[in-house]
Amino acid sequence: MLPNFSPDSVGRVTPQTASFTEPLALDCGRLLNGYDLVYETYGTLNADHSNAVMICHALSGDHHVAGYHENADLNKPGWWDNGIGPGKPMDTREFFVVCCNNLGGCKGSTGPTAINPDTRKPYGPDFPIVTVRDWVLSQARLADRLGIQQWAAVIGGSLGGMQAMQWAIAFPERVRHALVIAAAPRLSAMNIAFNEVARQAILSDPDFHHGHYYDFGVVPRRGLMLARMLGHITYLSEEGMRAKFGRELREGKPNFNFDTEFEVESYLRHQGHAFVDRFDANTYLLITKTLDYFDPAADFDSDLSAAFHRALARFLVISFTSDWRFAPARSREIVQALVRAGREVSYAEIPSAYGHDAFLMPIPLYHDLLRNYLMRVAREVNGHAA
Amino acid sequence: MRPELDLISEWIRPGARILDLGCGDGALLAYLRKHRQVSGYGLEIDPANLVQCIRAGVNVIHADLEAGLADFGDSSFDYVIMTQTLQAVKHTEALLDEMLRVGRQGIVTFPNFGFWRCRRQIALHGLMPVVKTLPYQWYDTPNVHLFTLRDFEELCRRKRIDILQRMVLDHAHQPRSWPRWWPNLLGEIALYRLGRA
């Protein structure tokens, strides 16, 4: 029996795979001889292929943005299901939405867990560290494959927002609009510091085996779990954590030991455990480096506005008040550079206690802005009132 | 509001780059974009107005004017405009300075507290005036500085701000011929184009 999906859900979705045989020259100097990208699409591409929207995922995301996979838990739709669907801000009645699992990922696109054709073993730690620019190049080939010359919009939160920026810089004529949400022009020393602690947690796990843990039939569970727990703290805000967990003791009284006593401990351990079962440690290491290296201004004498000078897209930049991972001030750096470059940009700072995670929450003002912005985009490309 | 938009529009060079401080729902920028082919941005603090601007396709940047315009470079705009906003900001002087740092010229409109009806309400009744251009009760108003044309021109003189053009309007934002003689008495809304050598 078919489950009853809500009318604003994209419903049942099936991932597809695109294989590329042309080698990809990576920023690190290595050549990737062919690769697969797993992706999903929702909605219908219009006649002149102008209504395609690319969603870029963040650190732990993947191609499954909306709807439900076959036999999936109906409580677990894609990671941005509240934003994508018929009548939602990213309206699939107007747009053809595309999202792929990025290169180096662990959800089906070529990455550390994939088999290296040269060795017939998983790449593991030998998979090259890819950059945001590499990702965008690989995504551009997917766009070519799908017959999409220009995206109506490239949209992403956090590391996804960095890809949206990179798209606008690397392929000016292929991006009409770039929506850069809860992002930063590059990581701060503190951002890198958190990433480094996460990496050390994984690297120092005895089960890591220099990244060759697949050969030993183990995974560095403790390390990956710690990395995720640490990450989760940076995704929340102090006020959000206080509201959600307070200092509640699970058993109502202290036990004077190191078991899980406070609710927040229980939450973090649960998040850590759940993550280990769905994510690969080598991919986690790799993507934290991708984040660290991102710096589109680097090629322009550290002048971000010079990087944006070539962009043709119109920008919508959004930040969230309690986000301290990529604080509003970081988004304002982006806006300032865009203004100095004379680009079209709008910016909003959304009041929220959700911290960095806010970009995935259906906050009314946030979704109102997305909806209204994208309604205009839809009018531009589909030529009718949305 | 339309005549005021028209009048401001007449002062604007086609194709100019504009910064509109406190742009509200973006009506002025949308108008100038259509009639003067300008580019630029509005600054706005109210979330509901942000949505309206986005809906209208106007570039809007969420900002608090009281914090200054540090994100914008010197002379990076042809005109910085402030319509019916100056009376509602705390840091009046600083904002005027910022306006003429970021913009080559400034355009300011504000309600004239020297309008004869205001004067009459204070003089005759001893009450804070409530008039069409200043419709708020003293205890519930966004306005924190009330001033007259003369006050403003005095400030400009002291700050060495050049008044390049002035116009006074009635409460329907219509230019009238009679306030020309006693603008501070008969004008309800003042429009100024400012510069600084």
Coordinates of C-alpha atoms in Angstrom, one line a residue:
Chain A
M1 CA 0.0 0.0 0.0
L2 CA 1.2 3.5 -0.9
P3 CA 1.7 5.8 2.1
N4 CA -0.3 9.0 2.1
F5 CA 2.2 11.8 1.5
S6 CA 1.2 15.3 2.5
P7 CA 0.1 17.4 -0.5
D8 CA 3.1 19.7 0.0
S9 CA 5.6 16.8 -0.1
V10 CA 7.5 15.8 -3.2
G11 CA 6.6 12.2 -2.1
R12 CA 8.5 9.2 -3.1
V13 CA 11.9 10.0 -4.6
T14 CA 14.6 7.8 -6.1
P15 CA 18.3 8.8 -6.3
Q16 CA 20.0 8.5 -9.7
T17 CA 23.7 8.2 -10.6
A18 CA 25.6 10.1 -13.2
S19 CA 29.0 8.6 -14.2
F20 CA 31.7 10.8 -15.6
T21 CA 34.7 9.4 -17.4
E22 CA 36.5 12.5 -18.3
P23 CA 39.3 13.1 -15.6
L24 CA 38.8 16.0 -13.2
A25 CA 41.9 18.0 -12.4
L26 CA 41.7 18.8 -8.7
D27 CA 43.0 21.8 -6.8
C28 CA 45.4 19.6 -4.9
G29 CA 47.1 18.8 -8.2
R30 CA 45.9 15.3 -8.5
L31 CA 43.7 14.0 -11.3
L32 CA 40.5 12.1 -10.5
N33 CA 40.0 9.5 -13.3
G34 CA 36.3 9.5 -13.6
Y35 CA 33.7 9.6 -10.8
D36 CA 30.1 9.1 -10.0
L37 CA 27.7 11.7 -8.6
V38 CA 24.5 10.5 -7.0
Y39 CA 21.7 13.0 -7.2
E40 CA 18.0 13.6 -6.8
T41 CA 15.7 15.8 -8.8
Y42 CA 12.2 17.1 -7.9
G43 CA 9.8 19.0 -10.2
T44 CA 9.9 19.3 -13.9
L45 CA 12.5 21.0 -16.1
N46 CA 10.7 23.6 -18.3
A47 CA 11.0 23.8 -22.1
D48 CA 14.0 26.1 -22.2
H49 CA 15.6 24.5 -19.2
S50 CA 15.7 27.8 -17.3
N51 CA 13.9 26.8 -14.1
A52 CA 16.5 24.5 -12.6
V53 CA 17.6 25.2 -9.0
M54 CA 20.7 23.6 -7.5
I55 CA 20.7 22.9 -3.8
C56 CA 24.2 22.5 -2.3
H57 CA 24.5 20.4 0.9
A58 CA 26.6 21.1 4.0
L59 CA 29.1 19.0 5.9
S60 CA 26.9 16.0 6.9
G61 CA 24.2 16.4 4.2
D62 CA 23.7 14.5 1.0
H63 CA 21.6 14.4 -2.2
H64 CA 18.5 13.4 -0.4
V65 CA 17.0 16.9 0.3
A66 CA 13.3 16.2 0.2
G67 CA 10.7 13.5 0.1
Y68 CA 11.0 9.9 1.0
H69 CA 13.0 7.0 -0.2
E70 CA 11.4 3.6 -0.8
N71 CA 10.7 2.0 2.6
A72 CA 11.9 5.0 4.4
D73 CA 10.7 5.9 7.9
L74 CA 7.9 8.5 7.3
N75 CA 9.3 10.6 10.1
K76 CA 12.5 10.9 8.2
P77 CA 12.2 12.8 4.9
G78 CA 15.1 14.5 3.2
W79 CA 17.1 17.0 5.2
W80 CA 15.5 20.2 3.8
D81 CA 12.0 18.8 3.3
N82 CA 10.4 21.7 5.1
G83 CA 11.7 24.1 2.4
I84 CA 11.2 22.0 -0.7
G85 CA 7.9 20.8 -2.2
P86 CA 4.8 21.9 -3.9
G87 CA 3.8 25.2 -2.3
K88 CA 6.9 25.4 -0.1
P89 CA 9.5 28.2 -0.4
M90 CA 11.4 26.2 -3.0
D91 CA 8.3 25.4 -4.9
T92 CA 8.6 22.2 -7.0
R93 CA 5.6 23.4 -9.1
E94 CA 7.9 26.2 -10.4
F95 CA 11.3 24.8 -10.2
F96 CA 13.3 21.7 -11.2
V97 CA 15.3 21.1 -8.1
V98 CA 18.6 19.2 -8.2
C99 CA 20.9 18.1 -5.4
C100 CA 23.9 15.8 -5.6
N101 CA 26.0 14.1 -3.0
N102 CA 29.4 15.9 -3.3
L103 CA 32.6 14.4 -4.4
G104 CA 34.3 12.8 -1.4
G105 CA 31.0 12.1 0.2
C106 CA 29.8 8.7 1.5
K107 CA 26.3 8.5 0.2
G108 CA 27.0 7.0 -3.2
S109 CA 29.1 9.7 -5.0
T110 CA 32.8 8.8 -5.5
G111 CA 34.6 9.3 -2.2
P112 CA 36.8 7.4 0.3
T113 CA 34.3 4.5 0.6
A114 CA 34.2 4.0 -3.1
I115 CA 36.4 1.4 -4.8
N116 CA 39.5 2.8 -6.4
P117 CA 39.6 1.1 -9.9
D118 CA 43.4 1.1 -9.7
T119 CA 43.6 -0.9 -6.5
R120 CA 40.2 -2.6 -6.4
K121 CA 40.0 -1.5 -2.8
P122 CA 38.3 1.4 -1.1
Y123 CA 40.1 4.7 -1.6
G124 CA 40.1 5.3 2.1
P125 CA 42.6 8.0 3.1
D126 CA 44.0 8.0 -0.4
F127 CA 41.0 9.8 -1.7
P128 CA 42.2 13.3 -2.6
I129 CA 41.1 16.2 -0.5
V130 CA 38.7 18.1 -2.7
T131 CA 37.9 21.8 -2.5
V132 CA 34.7 23.8 -2.9
R133 CA 36.0 24.7 -6.4
D134 CA 36.4 21.1 -7.3
W135 CA 32.9 20.4 -6.1
V136 CA 31.5 23.2 -8.2
L137 CA 33.4 22.0 -11.3
S138 CA 32.0 18.5 -10.8
Q139 CA 28.5 19.9 -10.3
A140 CA 28.9 21.9 -13.5
R141 CA 29.4 18.7 -15.4
L142 CA 26.3 17.3 -13.8
A143 CA 24.5 20.5 -15.0
D144 CA 25.8 19.9 -18.5
R145 CA 24.6 16.3 -18.4
L146 CA 21.1 17.4 -17.3
G147 CA 21.0 20.0 -20.1
I148 CA 21.1 23.0 -17.7
Q149 CA 23.0 25.9 -19.1
Q150 CA 22.1 28.3 -16.3
W151 CA 20.7 27.7 -12.9
A152 CA 17.7 29.9 -12.0
A153 CA 19.2 29.8 -8.5
V154 CA 22.0 28.0 -6.6
I155 CA 21.0 27.7 -2.9
G156 CA 22.9 26.5 0.1
G157 CA 23.2 26.9 3.8
S158 CA 26.6 26.8 5.7
L159 CA 29.1 25.0 3.5
G160 CA 26.3 24.9 0.9
G161 CA 26.3 28.7 0.9
M162 CA 30.0 28.6 0.2
Q163 CA 29.3 26.5 -2.9
A164 CA 26.6 29.0 -4.0
M165 CA 29.2 31.8 -3.8
Q166 CA 31.8 29.7 -5.6
W167 CA 29.3 28.9 -8.4
A168 CA 28.6 32.6 -8.9
I169 CA 32.3 33.4 -9.0
A170 CA 33.5 30.4 -11.1
F171 CA 30.6 30.4 -13.6
P172 CA 29.1 33.9 -13.7
E173 CA 26.9 33.3 -16.7
R174 CA 25.5 30.0 -15.3
V175 CA 23.9 31.5 -12.1
R176 CA 21.0 33.9 -12.1
H177 CA 20.6 34.0 -8.4
A178 CA 22.8 32.8 -5.5
L179 CA 21.2 32.3 -2.1
V180 CA 23.9 32.2 0.5
I181 CA 22.5 31.2 3.9
A182 CA 24.3 31.0 7.3
A183 CA 27.7 31.0 5.5
A184 CA 31.0 32.8 5.8
P185 CA 33.5 34.1 3.2
R186 CA 36.1 31.8 4.8
L187 CA 36.6 30.0 8.1
S188 CA 37.9 31.9 11.1
A189 CA 40.8 30.6 13.2
M190 CA 38.2 29.4 15.7
N191 CA 36.2 27.6 13.1
I192 CA 39.4 25.8 12.0
A193 CA 40.2 25.0 15.6
F194 CA 36.9 23.2 16.1
N195 CA 37.5 21.3 12.9
E196 CA 41.0 20.3 14.1
V197 CA 39.7 19.0 17.4
A198 CA 37.1 16.9 15.5
R199 CA 39.8 15.6 13.2
Q200 CA 42.1 14.7 16.1
A201 CA 39.2 12.8 17.7
I202 CA 39.0 10.6 14.6
L203 CA 42.7 10.4 13.9
S204 CA 43.5 9.3 17.5
D205 CA 40.9 6.6 17.6
P206 CA 42.7 3.2 17.8
D207 CA 40.2 1.8 15.3
F208 CA 41.2 4.5 12.7
H209 CA 44.2 2.5 11.4
H210 CA 45.5 5.5 9.4
G211 CA 42.2 5.6 7.5
H212 CA 42.4 2.0 6.4
Y213 CA 39.8 0.8 8.9
Y214 CA 37.7 -0.8 6.2
D215 CA 40.5 -3.4 5.8
F216 CA 40.1 -4.3 9.5
G217 CA 36.4 -4.5 9.5
V218 CA 36.1 -1.8 12.1
V219 CA 35.1 1.9 12.1
P220 CA 36.6 4.6 14.4
R221 CA 33.3 4.9 16.2
R222 CA 34.5 6.8 19.3
G223 CA 36.4 9.3 17.3
L224 CA 33.6 10.0 14.8
M225 CA 31.1 10.2 17.6
L226 CA 33.2 12.7 19.5
A227 CA 33.7 14.8 16.3
R228 CA 29.9 14.9 15.8
M229 CA 29.2 15.7 19.4
L230 CA 31.6 18.6 19.2
G231 CA 30.2 19.7 15.9
H232 CA 26.7 19.6 17.4
I233 CA 27.6 22.0 20.1
T234 CA 28.8 24.5 17.5
Y235 CA 25.4 24.1 15.6
L236 CA 23.4 25.1 18.7
S237 CA 23.3 28.3 20.7
E238 CA 23.7 28.8 24.4
E239 CA 20.1 30.1 24.8
G240 CA 18.8 27.3 22.6
M241 CA 20.5 24.7 24.6
R242 CA 19.3 26.3 27.9
A243 CA 15.7 26.3 26.6
K244 CA 15.9 22.7 25.2
F245 CA 17.9 21.0 28.0
G246 CA 18.4 23.3 30.8
R247 CA 20.2 21.4 33.6
E248 CA 17.7 18.7 33.7
L249 CA 18.9 15.5 35.3
R250 CA 17.6 12.3 33.7
E251 CA 17.0 10.7 37.0
G252 CA 16.1 13.8 38.9
K253 CA 19.2 13.6 41.2
P254 CA 22.9 13.5 40.8
N255 CA 24.5 10.0 40.8
F256 CA 28.1 11.2 41.3
N257 CA 29.5 9.2 38.4
F258 CA 30.3 9.7 34.7
D259 CA 27.2 8.1 33.2
T260 CA 24.8 10.1 31.2
E261 CA 23.2 12.4 33.8
F262 CA 22.2 15.6 32.2
E263 CA 19.7 15.7 29.3
V264 CA 22.2 17.6 27.1
E265 CA 24.7 14.7 27.5
S266 CA 22.1 12.2 26.5
Y267 CA 21.2 14.3 23.4
L268 CA 24.8 14.7 22.3
R269 CA 25.6 11.0 22.8
H270 CA 22.5 10.1 20.8
Q271 CA 23.5 12.4 18.0
G272 CA 27.0 11.0 18.0
H273 CA 25.8 7.4 18.0
A274 CA 23.3 8.0 15.2
F275 CA 25.9 9.7 13.1
V276 CA 28.4 6.9 13.3
D277 CA 25.9 4.6 11.7
R278 CA 25.3 6.8 8.7
F279 CA 28.5 8.6 8.0
D280 CA 32.1 7.7 7.1
A281 CA 35.0 9.0 9.1
N282 CA 37.3 9.6 6.1
T283 CA 34.6 11.7 4.5
Y284 CA 34.2 13.7 7.7
L285 CA 37.9 14.4 7.8
L286 CA 38.0 15.3 4.2
I287 CA 35.0 17.7 4.3
T288 CA 36.4 19.5 7.4
K289 CA 39.5 20.2 5.3
T290 CA 37.3 21.4 2.4
L291 CA 35.8 23.9 4.8
D292 CA 39.2 25.0 6.1
Y293 CA 40.5 25.6 2.6
F294 CA 37.6 27.6 1.3
D295 CA 38.7 31.1 0.6
P296 CA 37.5 32.5 -2.8
A297 CA 39.3 35.8 -2.1
A298 CA 42.7 34.0 -1.9
D299 CA 43.0 34.2 -5.7
F300 CA 42.2 37.9 -5.6
D301 CA 44.8 39.2 -3.2
S302 CA 42.5 38.5 -0.3
D303 CA 40.0 41.0 -1.8
L304 CA 36.6 39.3 -1.7
S305 CA 34.9 42.1 -3.6
A306 CA 37.4 41.5 -6.4
A307 CA 36.3 37.9 -6.5
F308 CA 32.7 39.0 -6.7
H309 CA 33.4 41.5 -9.4
R310 CA 33.1 38.9 -12.1
A311 CA 29.8 37.5 -10.7
L312 CA 26.6 38.3 -12.5
A313 CA 24.2 36.7 -10.2
R314 CA 21.8 38.5 -7.9
F315 CA 22.4 37.5 -4.3
L316 CA 20.3 36.9 -1.2
V317 CA 22.3 36.6 1.9
I318 CA 20.7 35.4 5.1
S319 CA 22.1 35.0 8.6
F320 CA 20.7 34.0 12.0
T321 CA 21.2 36.1 15.2
S322 CA 22.2 33.2 17.5
D323 CA 24.5 31.5 15.0
W324 CA 28.0 31.8 16.4
R325 CA 29.6 29.3 14.1
F326 CA 29.1 31.5 11.1
A327 CA 27.8 34.6 12.9
P328 CA 25.8 37.4 11.2
A329 CA 29.0 39.5 11.1
R330 CA 30.5 36.9 8.7
S331 CA 27.5 37.2 6.4
R332 CA 27.9 41.0 6.5
E333 CA 31.4 40.6 5.2
I334 CA 29.9 38.9 2.2
V335 CA 27.3 41.6 1.8
Q336 CA 29.9 44.3 2.1
A337 CA 32.1 42.7 -0.5
L338 CA 29.1 42.4 -2.9
V339 CA 28.1 46.0 -2.4
R340 CA 31.7 47.1 -3.0
A341 CA 31.7 45.0 -6.2
G342 CA 28.5 46.7 -7.3
R343 CA 26.5 43.5 -7.3
E344 CA 22.8 43.2 -6.6
V345 CA 22.3 41.9 -3.1
S346 CA 19.7 41.7 -0.3
Y347 CA 20.5 40.7 3.2
A348 CA 18.4 39.7 6.2
E349 CA 19.4 38.7 9.7
I350 CA 16.7 36.4 11.1
P351 CA 16.1 36.5 14.9
S352 CA 16.4 32.9 16.1
A353 CA 17.6 30.9 19.1
Y354 CA 18.5 27.8 17.0
G355 CA 22.1 28.8 16.4
H356 CA 23.7 27.6 13.2
D357 CA 21.0 24.9 12.8
A358 CA 18.5 27.6 12.2
F359 CA 19.0 27.5 8.4
L360 CA 17.2 24.1 8.4
M361 CA 14.3 25.3 10.5
P362 CA 10.9 26.5 9.1
I363 CA 11.2 30.0 10.8
P364 CA 8.3 32.0 9.4
L365 CA 10.3 35.2 8.6
Y366 CA 13.1 33.1 7.0
H367 CA 10.7 31.1 4.9
D368 CA 8.7 34.2 4.0
L369 CA 11.8 35.8 2.6
L370 CA 12.9 32.7 0.7
R371 CA 9.3 32.3 -0.7
N372 CA 9.0 35.9 -1.8
Y373 CA 12.5 36.0 -3.3
L374 CA 12.0 32.7 -5.2
M375 CA 8.5 33.7 -6.4
R376 CA 10.2 36.5 -8.3
V377 CA 12.8 34.2 -9.7
A378 CA 10.0 31.9 -10.8
R379 CA 8.4 34.8 -12.6
E380 CA 11.6 35.6 -14.4
V381 CA 12.2 32.1 -15.7
N382 CA 8.7 30.8 -16.1
G383 CA 7.3 34.1 -17.3
H384 CA 4.0 34.0 -15.3
A385 CA 2.8 35.0 -11.9
A386 CA 3.8 32.4 -9.4
Chain B
M1 CA 3.6 60.0 -1.2
R2 CA 3.6 60.0 -5.0
P3 CA 4.4 63.7 -5.5
E4 CA 7.2 63.5 -3.0
L5 CA 8.7 60.5 -5.0
D6 CA 8.2 62.6 -8.2
L7 CA 10.0 65.6 -6.7
I8 CA 12.9 63.5 -5.3
S9 CA 13.1 61.7 -8.7
E10 CA 13.5 65.1 -10.4
W11 CA 16.6 65.7 -8.3
I12 CA 18.2 62.4 -9.3
R13 CA 20.5 61.9 -12.2
P14 CA 19.4 59.0 -14.4
G15 CA 21.5 55.8 -13.8
A16 CA 22.7 57.0 -10.4
R17 CA 23.7 54.8 -7.6
I18 CA 21.5 55.2 -4.6
L19 CA 21.5 54.2 -0.9
D20 CA 18.1 54.7 0.7
L21 CA 18.3 54.9 4.5
G22 CA 15.2 53.5 6.2
C23 CA 13.7 52.4 2.8
G24 CA 10.5 51.0 4.3
D25 CA 8.7 48.8 1.7
G26 CA 11.0 49.9 -1.0
A27 CA 8.5 52.2 -2.9
L28 CA 11.0 55.0 -3.5
L29 CA 13.7 52.7 -4.9
A30 CA 11.2 50.8 -7.0
Y31 CA 10.0 54.2 -8.3
L32 CA 13.5 55.5 -9.0
R33 CA 14.5 52.3 -10.6
K34 CA 11.6 52.6 -13.0
H35 CA 11.8 56.3 -13.7
R36 CA 15.5 57.1 -13.3
Q37 CA 17.1 53.6 -14.0
V38 CA 19.0 53.9 -10.7
S39 CA 20.8 51.0 -9.0
G40 CA 21.4 50.6 -5.3
Y41 CA 20.1 49.4 -2.0
G42 CA 17.8 50.2 0.7
L43 CA 18.7 49.9 4.4
E44 CA 15.8 48.7 6.6
I45 CA 15.5 47.4 10.1
D46 CA 11.8 46.2 10.2
P47 CA 11.5 42.5 9.1
A48 CA 8.0 43.0 7.6
N49 CA 9.5 45.7 5.4
L50 CA 12.3 43.4 4.4
V51 CA 9.8 41.0 3.0
Q52 CA 7.9 43.7 1.2
C53 CA 11.2 44.9 -0.5
I54 CA 12.1 41.4 -1.5
R55 CA 8.6 40.9 -2.9
A56 CA 9.0 44.1 -4.9
G57 CA 12.4 43.0 -6.2
V58 CA 14.2 45.9 -4.4
N59 CA 17.7 45.2 -3.0
V60 CA 17.3 45.6 0.7
I61 CA 20.0 45.2 3.4
H62 CA 19.0 44.6 7.0
A63 CA 20.7 47.2 9.0
D64 CA 20.4 49.5 12.0
L65 CA 21.1 53.1 11.0
E66 CA 22.0 54.0 14.5
A67 CA 25.1 51.8 14.1
G68 CA 26.3 54.0 11.3
L69 CA 27.2 53.1 7.7
A70 CA 30.6 51.5 8.4
D71 CA 30.0 48.8 5.8
F72 CA 29.9 51.4 3.0
G73 CA 32.9 53.1 1.5
D74 CA 33.5 56.8 1.1
S75 CA 31.6 58.4 -1.9
S76 CA 30.4 54.9 -2.9
F77 CA 26.9 56.3 -3.8
D78 CA 25.8 59.2 -5.9
Y79 CA 22.9 60.0 -3.5
V80 CA 22.2 58.8 0.0
I81 CA 18.5 59.4 0.7
M82 CA 16.7 59.6 4.0
T83 CA 12.9 60.2 3.7
Q84 CA 11.0 60.9 6.9
T85 CA 13.7 59.1 8.9
L86 CA 15.9 61.8 10.3
Q87 CA 13.4 62.8 13.1
A88 CA 13.3 59.1 14.2
V89 CA 17.0 58.5 14.8
K90 CA 19.0 59.1 17.9
H91 CA 22.4 60.0 16.4
T92 CA 21.2 62.7 14.1
E93 CA 24.6 64.4 13.6
A94 CA 26.6 61.3 13.2
L95 CA 24.1 60.0 10.6
L96 CA 24.2 63.2 8.6
D97 CA 28.0 62.9 8.6
E98 CA 27.8 59.3 7.5
M99 CA 25.3 60.2 4.8
L100 CA 27.7 62.7 3.2
R101 CA 30.7 60.5 3.6
V102 CA 29.1 57.6 1.8
G103 CA 27.1 59.7 -0.7
R104 CA 28.3 62.5 -2.9
Q105 CA 25.0 64.1 -2.2
G106 CA 22.3 63.6 0.4
I107 CA 18.6 64.0 0.1
V108 CA 16.6 64.5 3.3
T109 CA 12.9 64.9 3.9
F110 CA 11.3 65.5 7.3
P111 CA 8.1 66.9 8.9
N112 CA 8.5 70.6 9.8
F113 CA 7.8 71.2 13.5
G114 CA 7.7 74.9 12.8
F115 CA 4.5 74.5 10.8
W116 CA 1.9 77.0 12.0
R117 CA -0.5 74.4 13.3
C118 CA 2.2 72.9 15.5
R119 CA 3.0 76.3 16.8
R120 CA -0.7 77.1 17.5
Q121 CA -1.2 73.9 19.4
I122 CA 1.7 74.6 21.7
A123 CA 1.0 78.3 22.0
L124 CA -2.8 78.2 22.4
H125 CA -3.4 74.9 24.1
G126 CA 0.0 74.1 25.7
L127 CA -0.1 70.6 24.2
M128 CA 2.5 68.7 22.1
P129 CA 1.2 69.1 18.5
V130 CA -0.6 66.3 16.7
V131 CA -0.9 67.1 13.0
K132 CA -1.1 65.1 9.8
T133 CA 2.6 65.0 9.3
L134 CA 3.3 64.3 13.0
P135 CA 0.3 62.1 13.9
Y136 CA 1.7 60.6 17.1
Q137 CA 1.0 61.3 20.7
W138 CA 4.1 62.3 22.6
Y139 CA 4.1 59.0 24.7
D140 CA 3.8 56.8 21.7
T141 CA 5.9 58.0 18.8
P142 CA 8.8 56.8 16.7
N143 CA 10.1 60.3 16.5
V144 CA 12.8 61.2 18.9
H145 CA 13.9 64.6 17.5
L146 CA 11.5 67.2 16.4
F147 CA 12.9 70.2 14.6
T148 CA 12.0 73.1 12.3
L149 CA 13.4 74.1 8.9
R150 CA 15.4 76.8 10.6
D151 CA 16.8 74.4 13.1
F152 CA 17.9 72.1 10.3
E153 CA 19.5 74.9 8.3
E154 CA 21.3 76.1 11.4
L155 CA 22.7 72.7 11.9
C156 CA 23.8 72.5 8.3
R157 CA 25.5 75.8 8.6
R158 CA 27.3 74.8 11.8
K159 CA 28.4 71.5 10.2
R160 CA 29.4 73.1 6.9
I161 CA 26.9 71.2 5.0
D162 CA 25.8 72.9 1.8
I163 CA 22.1 73.2 1.0
L164 CA 22.0 72.7 -2.7
Q165 CA 18.2 72.7 -3.1
R166 CA 15.2 73.1 -0.8
M167 CA 11.5 72.5 -1.3
V168 CA 8.6 72.6 1.1
L169 CA 5.3 70.6 0.7
D170 CA 2.0 70.4 2.3
H171 CA 0.7 67.4 4.2
A172 CA -0.5 65.8 1.0
H173 CA 3.1 66.0 -0.2
Q174 CA 2.1 68.6 -2.8
P175 CA 4.4 71.5 -3.6
R176 CA 2.6 74.8 -3.0
S177 CA 3.6 78.2 -4.1
W178 CA 2.7 80.1 -0.9
P179 CA 5.1 78.4 1.5
R180 CA 8.0 79.8 -0.5
W181 CA 7.7 83.1 1.4
W182 CA 7.3 81.7 4.9
P183 CA 8.5 78.1 4.5
N184 CA 9.2 77.5 8.2
L185 CA 5.6 78.7 9.0
L186 CA 3.7 77.3 6.1
G187 CA 5.7 74.2 5.0
E188 CA 4.6 70.8 6.5
I189 CA 7.2 68.7 4.9
A190 CA 10.8 69.8 3.9
L191 CA 12.9 68.3 1.2
Y192 CA 16.6 69.1 1.0
R193 CA 19.4 68.2 -1.3
L194 CA 22.7 68.4 0.5
G195 CA 26.3 68.3 -0.3
R196 CA 29.7 68.9 1.3
A197 CA 32.7 70.4 -0.4

